[in-house]
GROMACS .gro file of N, CA and C in nm:
model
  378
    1UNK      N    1  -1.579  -0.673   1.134
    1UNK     CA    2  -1.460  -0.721   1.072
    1UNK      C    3  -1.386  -0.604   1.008
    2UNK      N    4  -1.287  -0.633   1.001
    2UNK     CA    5  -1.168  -0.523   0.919
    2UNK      C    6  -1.198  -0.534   0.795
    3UNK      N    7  -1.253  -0.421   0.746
    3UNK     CA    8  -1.227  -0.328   0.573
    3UNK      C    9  -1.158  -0.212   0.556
    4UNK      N   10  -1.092  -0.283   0.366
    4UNK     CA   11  -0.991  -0.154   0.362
    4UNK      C   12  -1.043  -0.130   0.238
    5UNK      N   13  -1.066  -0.012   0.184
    5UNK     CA   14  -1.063   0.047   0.081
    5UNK      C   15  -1.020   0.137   0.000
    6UNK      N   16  -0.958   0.127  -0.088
    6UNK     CA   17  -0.823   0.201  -0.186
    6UNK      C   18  -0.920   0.271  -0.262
    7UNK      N   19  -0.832   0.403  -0.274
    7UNK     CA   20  -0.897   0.484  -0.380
    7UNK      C   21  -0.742   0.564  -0.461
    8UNK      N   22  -0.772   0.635  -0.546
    8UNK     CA   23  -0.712   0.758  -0.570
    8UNK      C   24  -0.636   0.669  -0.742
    9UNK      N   25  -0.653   0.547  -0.739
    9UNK     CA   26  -0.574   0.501  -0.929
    9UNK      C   27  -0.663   0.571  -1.012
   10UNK      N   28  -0.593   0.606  -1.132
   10UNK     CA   29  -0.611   0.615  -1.243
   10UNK      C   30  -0.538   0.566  -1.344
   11UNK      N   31  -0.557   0.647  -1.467
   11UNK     CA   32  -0.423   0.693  -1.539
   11UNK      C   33  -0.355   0.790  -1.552
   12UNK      N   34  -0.232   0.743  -1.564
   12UNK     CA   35  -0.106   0.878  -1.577
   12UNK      C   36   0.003   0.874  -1.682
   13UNK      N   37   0.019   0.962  -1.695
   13UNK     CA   38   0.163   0.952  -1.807
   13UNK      C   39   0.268   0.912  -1.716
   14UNK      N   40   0.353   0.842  -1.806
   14UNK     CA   41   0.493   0.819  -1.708
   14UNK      C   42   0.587   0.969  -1.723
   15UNK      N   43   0.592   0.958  -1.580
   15UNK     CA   44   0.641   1.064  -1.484
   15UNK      C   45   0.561   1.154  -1.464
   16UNK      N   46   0.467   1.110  -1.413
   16UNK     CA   47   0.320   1.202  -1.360
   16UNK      C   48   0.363   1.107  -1.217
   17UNK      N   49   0.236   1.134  -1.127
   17UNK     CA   50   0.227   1.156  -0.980
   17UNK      C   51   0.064   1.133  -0.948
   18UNK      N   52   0.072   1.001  -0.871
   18UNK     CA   53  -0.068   0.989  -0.778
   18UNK      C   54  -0.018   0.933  -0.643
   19UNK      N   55  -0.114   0.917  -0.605
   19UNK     CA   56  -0.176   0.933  -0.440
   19UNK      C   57  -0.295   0.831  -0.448
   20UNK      N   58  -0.277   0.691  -0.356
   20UNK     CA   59  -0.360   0.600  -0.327
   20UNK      C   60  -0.368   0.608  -0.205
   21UNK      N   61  -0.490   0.571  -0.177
   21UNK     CA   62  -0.545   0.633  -0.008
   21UNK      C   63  -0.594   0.502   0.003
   22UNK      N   64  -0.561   0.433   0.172
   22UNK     CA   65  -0.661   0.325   0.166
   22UNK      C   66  -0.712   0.349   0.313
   23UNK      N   67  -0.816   0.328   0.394
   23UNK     CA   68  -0.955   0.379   0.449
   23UNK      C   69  -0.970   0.231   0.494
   24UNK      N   70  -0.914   0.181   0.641
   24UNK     CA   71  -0.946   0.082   0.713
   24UNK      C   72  -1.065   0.121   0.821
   25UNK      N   73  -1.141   0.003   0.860
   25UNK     CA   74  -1.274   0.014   0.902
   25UNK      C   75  -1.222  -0.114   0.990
   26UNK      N   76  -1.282  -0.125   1.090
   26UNK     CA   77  -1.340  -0.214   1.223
   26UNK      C   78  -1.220  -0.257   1.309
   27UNK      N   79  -1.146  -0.144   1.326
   27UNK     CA   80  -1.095  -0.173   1.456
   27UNK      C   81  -1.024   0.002   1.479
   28UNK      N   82  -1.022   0.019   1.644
   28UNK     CA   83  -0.986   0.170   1.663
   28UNK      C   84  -0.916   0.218   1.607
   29UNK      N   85  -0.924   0.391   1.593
   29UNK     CA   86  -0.864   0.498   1.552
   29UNK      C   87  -0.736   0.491   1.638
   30UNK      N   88  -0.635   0.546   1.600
   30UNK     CA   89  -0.492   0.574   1.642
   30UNK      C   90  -0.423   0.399   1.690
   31UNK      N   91  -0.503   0.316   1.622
   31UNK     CA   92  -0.466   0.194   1.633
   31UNK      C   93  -0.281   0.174   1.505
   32UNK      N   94  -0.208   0.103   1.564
   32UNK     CA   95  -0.111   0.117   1.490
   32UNK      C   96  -0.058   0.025   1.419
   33UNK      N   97  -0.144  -0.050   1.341
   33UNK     CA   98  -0.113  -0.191   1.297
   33UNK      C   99  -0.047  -0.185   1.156
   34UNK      N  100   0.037  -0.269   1.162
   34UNK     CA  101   0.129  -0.297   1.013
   34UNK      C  102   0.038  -0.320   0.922
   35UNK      N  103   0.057  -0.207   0.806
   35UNK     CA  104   0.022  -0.211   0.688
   35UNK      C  105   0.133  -0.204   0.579
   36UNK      N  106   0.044  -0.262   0.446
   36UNK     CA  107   0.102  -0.253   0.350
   36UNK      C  108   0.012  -0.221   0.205
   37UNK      N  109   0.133  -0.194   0.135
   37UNK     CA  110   0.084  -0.188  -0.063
   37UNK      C  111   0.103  -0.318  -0.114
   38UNK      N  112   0.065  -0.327  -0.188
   38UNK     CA  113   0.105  -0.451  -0.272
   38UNK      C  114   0.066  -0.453  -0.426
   39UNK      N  115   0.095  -0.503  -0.517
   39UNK     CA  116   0.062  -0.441  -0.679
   39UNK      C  117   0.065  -0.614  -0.741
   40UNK      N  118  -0.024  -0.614  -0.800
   40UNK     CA  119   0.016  -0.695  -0.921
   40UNK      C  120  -0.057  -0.693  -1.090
   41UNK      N  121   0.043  -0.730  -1.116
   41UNK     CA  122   0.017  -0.697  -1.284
   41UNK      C  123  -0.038  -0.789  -1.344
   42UNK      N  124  -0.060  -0.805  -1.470
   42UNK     CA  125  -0.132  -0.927  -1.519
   42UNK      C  126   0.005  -1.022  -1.595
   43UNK      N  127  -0.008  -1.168  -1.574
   43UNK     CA  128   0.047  -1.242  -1.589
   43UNK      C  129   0.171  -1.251  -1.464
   44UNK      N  130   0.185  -1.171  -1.370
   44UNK     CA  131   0.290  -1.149  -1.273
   44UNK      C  132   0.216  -1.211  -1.139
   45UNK      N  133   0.298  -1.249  -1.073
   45UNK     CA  134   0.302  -1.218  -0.931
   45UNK      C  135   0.272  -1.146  -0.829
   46UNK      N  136   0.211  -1.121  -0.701
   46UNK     CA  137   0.211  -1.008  -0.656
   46UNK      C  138   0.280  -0.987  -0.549
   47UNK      N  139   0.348  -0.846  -0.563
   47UNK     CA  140   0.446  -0.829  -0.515
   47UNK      C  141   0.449  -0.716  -0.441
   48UNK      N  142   0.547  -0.728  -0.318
   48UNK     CA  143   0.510  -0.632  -0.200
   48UNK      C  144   0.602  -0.469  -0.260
   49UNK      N  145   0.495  -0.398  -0.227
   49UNK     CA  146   0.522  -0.224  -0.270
   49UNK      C  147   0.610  -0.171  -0.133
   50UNK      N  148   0.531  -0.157  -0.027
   50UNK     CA  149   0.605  -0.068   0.057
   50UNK      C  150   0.526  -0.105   0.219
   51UNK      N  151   0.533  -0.099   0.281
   51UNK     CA  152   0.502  -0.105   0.437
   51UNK      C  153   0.531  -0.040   0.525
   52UNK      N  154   0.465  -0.026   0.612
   52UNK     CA  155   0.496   0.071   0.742
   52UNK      C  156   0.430  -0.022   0.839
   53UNK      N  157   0.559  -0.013   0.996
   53UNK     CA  158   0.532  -0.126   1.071
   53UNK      C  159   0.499   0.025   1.225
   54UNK      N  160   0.473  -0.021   1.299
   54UNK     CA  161   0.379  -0.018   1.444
   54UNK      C  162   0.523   0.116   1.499
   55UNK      N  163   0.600   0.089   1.494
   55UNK     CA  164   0.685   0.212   1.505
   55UNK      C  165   0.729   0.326   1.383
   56UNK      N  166   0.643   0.302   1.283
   56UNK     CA  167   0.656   0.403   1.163
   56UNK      C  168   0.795   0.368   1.058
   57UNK      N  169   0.839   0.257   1.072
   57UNK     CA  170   0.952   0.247   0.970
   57UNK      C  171   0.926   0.152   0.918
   58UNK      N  172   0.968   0.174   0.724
   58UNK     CA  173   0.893   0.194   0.628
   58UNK      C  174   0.997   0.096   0.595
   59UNK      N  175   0.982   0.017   0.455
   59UNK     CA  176   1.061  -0.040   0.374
   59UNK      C  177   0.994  -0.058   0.222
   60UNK      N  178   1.089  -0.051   0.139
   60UNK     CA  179   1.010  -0.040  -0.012
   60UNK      C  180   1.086  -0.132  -0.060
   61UNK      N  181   0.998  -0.174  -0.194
   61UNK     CA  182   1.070  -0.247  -0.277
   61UNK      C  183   1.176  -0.181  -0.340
   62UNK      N  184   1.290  -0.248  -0.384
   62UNK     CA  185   1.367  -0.215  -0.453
   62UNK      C  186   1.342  -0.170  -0.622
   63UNK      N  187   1.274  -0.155  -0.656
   63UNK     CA  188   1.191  -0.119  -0.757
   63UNK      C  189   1.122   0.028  -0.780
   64UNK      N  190   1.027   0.053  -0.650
   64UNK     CA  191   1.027   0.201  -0.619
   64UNK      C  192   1.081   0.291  -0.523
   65UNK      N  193   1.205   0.231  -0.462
   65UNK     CA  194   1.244   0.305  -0.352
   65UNK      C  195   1.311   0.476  -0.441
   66UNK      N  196   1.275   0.565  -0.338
   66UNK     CA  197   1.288   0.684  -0.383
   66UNK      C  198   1.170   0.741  -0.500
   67UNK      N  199   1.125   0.661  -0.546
   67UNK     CA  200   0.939   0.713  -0.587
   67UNK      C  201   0.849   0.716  -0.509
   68UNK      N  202   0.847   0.602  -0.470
   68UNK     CA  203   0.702   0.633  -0.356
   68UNK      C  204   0.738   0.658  -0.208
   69UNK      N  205   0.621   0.682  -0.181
   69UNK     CA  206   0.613   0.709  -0.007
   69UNK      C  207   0.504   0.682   0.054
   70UNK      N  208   0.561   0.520   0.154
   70UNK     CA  209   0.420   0.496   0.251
   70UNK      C  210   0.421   0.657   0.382
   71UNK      N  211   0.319   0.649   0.376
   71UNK     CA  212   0.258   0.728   0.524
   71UNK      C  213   0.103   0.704   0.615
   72UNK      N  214   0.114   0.710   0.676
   72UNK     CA  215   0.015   0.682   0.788
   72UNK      C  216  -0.063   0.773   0.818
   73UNK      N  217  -0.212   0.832   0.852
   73UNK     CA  218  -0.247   0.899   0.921
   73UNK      C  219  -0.331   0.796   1.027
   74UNK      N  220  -0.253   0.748   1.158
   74UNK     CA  221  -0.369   0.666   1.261
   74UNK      C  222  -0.480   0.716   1.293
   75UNK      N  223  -0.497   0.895   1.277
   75UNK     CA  224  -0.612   0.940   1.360
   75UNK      C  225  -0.736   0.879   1.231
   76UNK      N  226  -0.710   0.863   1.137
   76UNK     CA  227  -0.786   0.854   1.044
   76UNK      C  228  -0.770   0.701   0.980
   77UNK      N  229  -0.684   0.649   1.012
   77UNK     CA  230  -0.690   0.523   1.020
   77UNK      C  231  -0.683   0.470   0.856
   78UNK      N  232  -0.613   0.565   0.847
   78UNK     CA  233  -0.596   0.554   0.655
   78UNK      C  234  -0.418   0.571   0.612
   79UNK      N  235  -0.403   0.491   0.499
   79UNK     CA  236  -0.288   0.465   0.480
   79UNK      C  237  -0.252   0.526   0.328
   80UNK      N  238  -0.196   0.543   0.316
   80UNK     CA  239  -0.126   0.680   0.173
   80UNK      C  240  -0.016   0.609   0.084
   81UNK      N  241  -0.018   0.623   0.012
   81UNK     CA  242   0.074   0.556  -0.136
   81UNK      C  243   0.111   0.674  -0.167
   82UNK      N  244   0.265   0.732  -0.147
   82UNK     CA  245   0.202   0.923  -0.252
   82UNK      C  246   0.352   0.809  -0.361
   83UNK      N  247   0.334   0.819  -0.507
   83UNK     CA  248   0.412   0.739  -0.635
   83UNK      C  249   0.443   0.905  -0.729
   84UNK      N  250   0.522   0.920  -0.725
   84UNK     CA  251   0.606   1.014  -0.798
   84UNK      C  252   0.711   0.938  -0.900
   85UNK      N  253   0.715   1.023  -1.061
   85UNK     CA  254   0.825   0.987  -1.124
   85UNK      C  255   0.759   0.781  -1.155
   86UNK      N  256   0.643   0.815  -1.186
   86UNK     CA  257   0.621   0.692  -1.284
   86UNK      C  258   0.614   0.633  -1.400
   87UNK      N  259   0.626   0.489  -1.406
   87UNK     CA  260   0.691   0.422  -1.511
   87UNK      C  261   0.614   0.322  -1.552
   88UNK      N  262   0.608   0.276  -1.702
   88UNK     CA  263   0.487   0.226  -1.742
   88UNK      C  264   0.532   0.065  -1.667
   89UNK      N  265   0.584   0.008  -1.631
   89UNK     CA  266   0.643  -0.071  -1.537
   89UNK      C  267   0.558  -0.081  -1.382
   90UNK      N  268   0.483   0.067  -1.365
   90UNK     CA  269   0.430   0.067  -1.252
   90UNK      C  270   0.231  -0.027  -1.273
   91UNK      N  271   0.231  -0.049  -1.390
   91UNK     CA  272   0.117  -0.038  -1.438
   91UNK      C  273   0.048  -0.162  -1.319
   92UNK      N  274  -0.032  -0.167  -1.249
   92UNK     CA  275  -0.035  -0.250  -1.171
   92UNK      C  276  -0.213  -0.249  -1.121
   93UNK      N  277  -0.243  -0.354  -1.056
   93UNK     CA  278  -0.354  -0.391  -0.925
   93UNK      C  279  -0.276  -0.334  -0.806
   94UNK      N  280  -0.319  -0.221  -0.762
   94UNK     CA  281  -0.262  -0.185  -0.618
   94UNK      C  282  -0.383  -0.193  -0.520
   95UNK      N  283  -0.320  -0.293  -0.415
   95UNK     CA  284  -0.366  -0.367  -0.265
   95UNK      C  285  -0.347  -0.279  -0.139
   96UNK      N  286  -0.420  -0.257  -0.072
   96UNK     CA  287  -0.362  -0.212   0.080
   96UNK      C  288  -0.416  -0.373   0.159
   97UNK      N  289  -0.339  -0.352   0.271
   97UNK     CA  290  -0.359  -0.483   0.338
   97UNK      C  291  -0.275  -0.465   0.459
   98UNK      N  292  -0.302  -0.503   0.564
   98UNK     CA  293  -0.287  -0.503   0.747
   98UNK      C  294  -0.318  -0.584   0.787
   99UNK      N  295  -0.172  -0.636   0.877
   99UNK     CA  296  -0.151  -0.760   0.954
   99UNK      C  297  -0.247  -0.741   1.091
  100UNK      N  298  -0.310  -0.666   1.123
  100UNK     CA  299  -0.479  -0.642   1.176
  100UNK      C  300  -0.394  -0.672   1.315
  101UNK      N  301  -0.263  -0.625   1.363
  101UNK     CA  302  -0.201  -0.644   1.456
  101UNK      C  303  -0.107  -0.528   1.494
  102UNK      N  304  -0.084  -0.521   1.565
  102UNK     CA  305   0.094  -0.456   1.611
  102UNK      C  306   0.229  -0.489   1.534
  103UNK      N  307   0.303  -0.471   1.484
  103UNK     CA  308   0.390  -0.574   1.413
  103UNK      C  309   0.553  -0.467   1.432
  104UNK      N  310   0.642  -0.529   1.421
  104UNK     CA  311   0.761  -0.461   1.421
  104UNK      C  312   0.880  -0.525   1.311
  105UNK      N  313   0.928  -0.461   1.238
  105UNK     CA  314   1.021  -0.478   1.154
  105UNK      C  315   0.949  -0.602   1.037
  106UNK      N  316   0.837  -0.527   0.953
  106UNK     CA  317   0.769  -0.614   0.900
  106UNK      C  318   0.870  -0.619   0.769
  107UNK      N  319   0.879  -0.717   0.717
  107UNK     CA  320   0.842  -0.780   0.533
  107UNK      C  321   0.773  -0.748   0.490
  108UNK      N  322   0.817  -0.706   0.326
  108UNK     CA  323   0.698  -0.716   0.249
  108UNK      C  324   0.696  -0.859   0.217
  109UNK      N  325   0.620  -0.886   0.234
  109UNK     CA  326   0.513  -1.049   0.260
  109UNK      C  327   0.415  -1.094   0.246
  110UNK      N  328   0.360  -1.080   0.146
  110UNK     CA  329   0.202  -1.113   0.153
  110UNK      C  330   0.136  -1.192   0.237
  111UNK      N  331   0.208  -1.286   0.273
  111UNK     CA  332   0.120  -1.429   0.391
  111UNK      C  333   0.179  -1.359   0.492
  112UNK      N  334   0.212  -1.191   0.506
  112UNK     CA  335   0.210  -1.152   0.688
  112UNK      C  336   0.058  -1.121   0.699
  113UNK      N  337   0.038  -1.063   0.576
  113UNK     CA  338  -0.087  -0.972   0.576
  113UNK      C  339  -0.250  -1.055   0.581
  114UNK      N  340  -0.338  -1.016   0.640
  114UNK     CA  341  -0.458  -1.093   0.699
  114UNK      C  342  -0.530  -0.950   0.612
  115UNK      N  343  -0.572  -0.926   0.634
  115UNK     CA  344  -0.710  -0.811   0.541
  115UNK      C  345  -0.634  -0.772   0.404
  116UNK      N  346  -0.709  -0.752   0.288
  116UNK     CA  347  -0.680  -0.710   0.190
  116UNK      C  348  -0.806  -0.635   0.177
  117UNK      N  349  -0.794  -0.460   0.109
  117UNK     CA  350  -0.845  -0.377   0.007
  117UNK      C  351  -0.881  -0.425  -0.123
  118UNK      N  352  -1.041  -0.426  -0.226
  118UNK     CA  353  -1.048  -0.465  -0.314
  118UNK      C  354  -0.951  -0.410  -0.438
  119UNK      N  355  -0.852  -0.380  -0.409
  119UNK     CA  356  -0.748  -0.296  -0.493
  119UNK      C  357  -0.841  -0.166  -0.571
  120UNK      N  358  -0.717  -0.078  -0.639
  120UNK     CA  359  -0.736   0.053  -0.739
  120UNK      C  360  -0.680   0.034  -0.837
  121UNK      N  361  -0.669   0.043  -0.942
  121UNK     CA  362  -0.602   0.085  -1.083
  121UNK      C  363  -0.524   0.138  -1.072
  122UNK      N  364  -0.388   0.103  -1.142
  122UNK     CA  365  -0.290   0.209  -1.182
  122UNK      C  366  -0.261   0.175  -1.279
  123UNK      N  367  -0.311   0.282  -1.401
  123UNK     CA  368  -0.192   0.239  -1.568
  123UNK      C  369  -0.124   0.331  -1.568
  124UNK      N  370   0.001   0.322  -1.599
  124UNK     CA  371   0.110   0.458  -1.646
  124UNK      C  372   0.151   0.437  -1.787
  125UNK      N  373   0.102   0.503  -1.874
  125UNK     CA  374   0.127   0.526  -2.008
  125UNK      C  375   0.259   0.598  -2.057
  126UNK      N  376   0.335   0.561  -2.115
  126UNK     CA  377   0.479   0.562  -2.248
  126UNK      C  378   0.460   0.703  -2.312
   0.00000   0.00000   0.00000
């Protein structure tokens, strides 16, 4: 079965800079399936971060567009969060998760997504 696992949260001051890595398992390398971030906070909703679909184009929330950056490495089959210029606003449960498919011109959507990562931490401190 498909596992994903997120690493790289901590804490940061706001306007510091991390890098969440998430590390999919059980299905091939250079496989190109729609992934995504996803965050949620406590008492909130969870809500879609950023995605990258089967032809490499990306869409972010309106929230961090121009902070973060999804990227892909297929050979490694791992998916990258790089969050620059953060805000205690970012403070979140961050998800990786893949529609365990091919996908083109995805949503951020949570009911696209079929596998979820046990999430990472992110606090950004004031």
């Amino acid at each position: 079965q498909v596992h994903l696992v997120e690493s790289g949260g901590g804490s940061v001051q706001a306007g510091g800079s991390l890098r969440l890595s998430c590390v999919a398992s059980g299905y091939d390398a250079y496989s190109r399936h729609c992934m995504g971030w996803f965050r949620q906070a406590p008492g909130k909703e969870r809500e879609g971060v950023a995605s990258i679909d089967s032809a490499g184009s990306n869409n972010y929330a309106d929230s961090v567009k121009g902070r973060f950056t999804i990227s892909a490495d297929y050979g490694k089959n791992t998916l990258y969060l790089q969050m620059a210029s953060l805000k205690p606003e970012d403070t979140a449960m961050y998800y990786c998760a893949t529609v365990g498919a091919d996908c083109y011109g995805l949503a951020l959507s949570s009911h696209d997504y079929e596998y979820w990562g046990q999430g990472t931490q992110v606090t950004v401190s004031s």
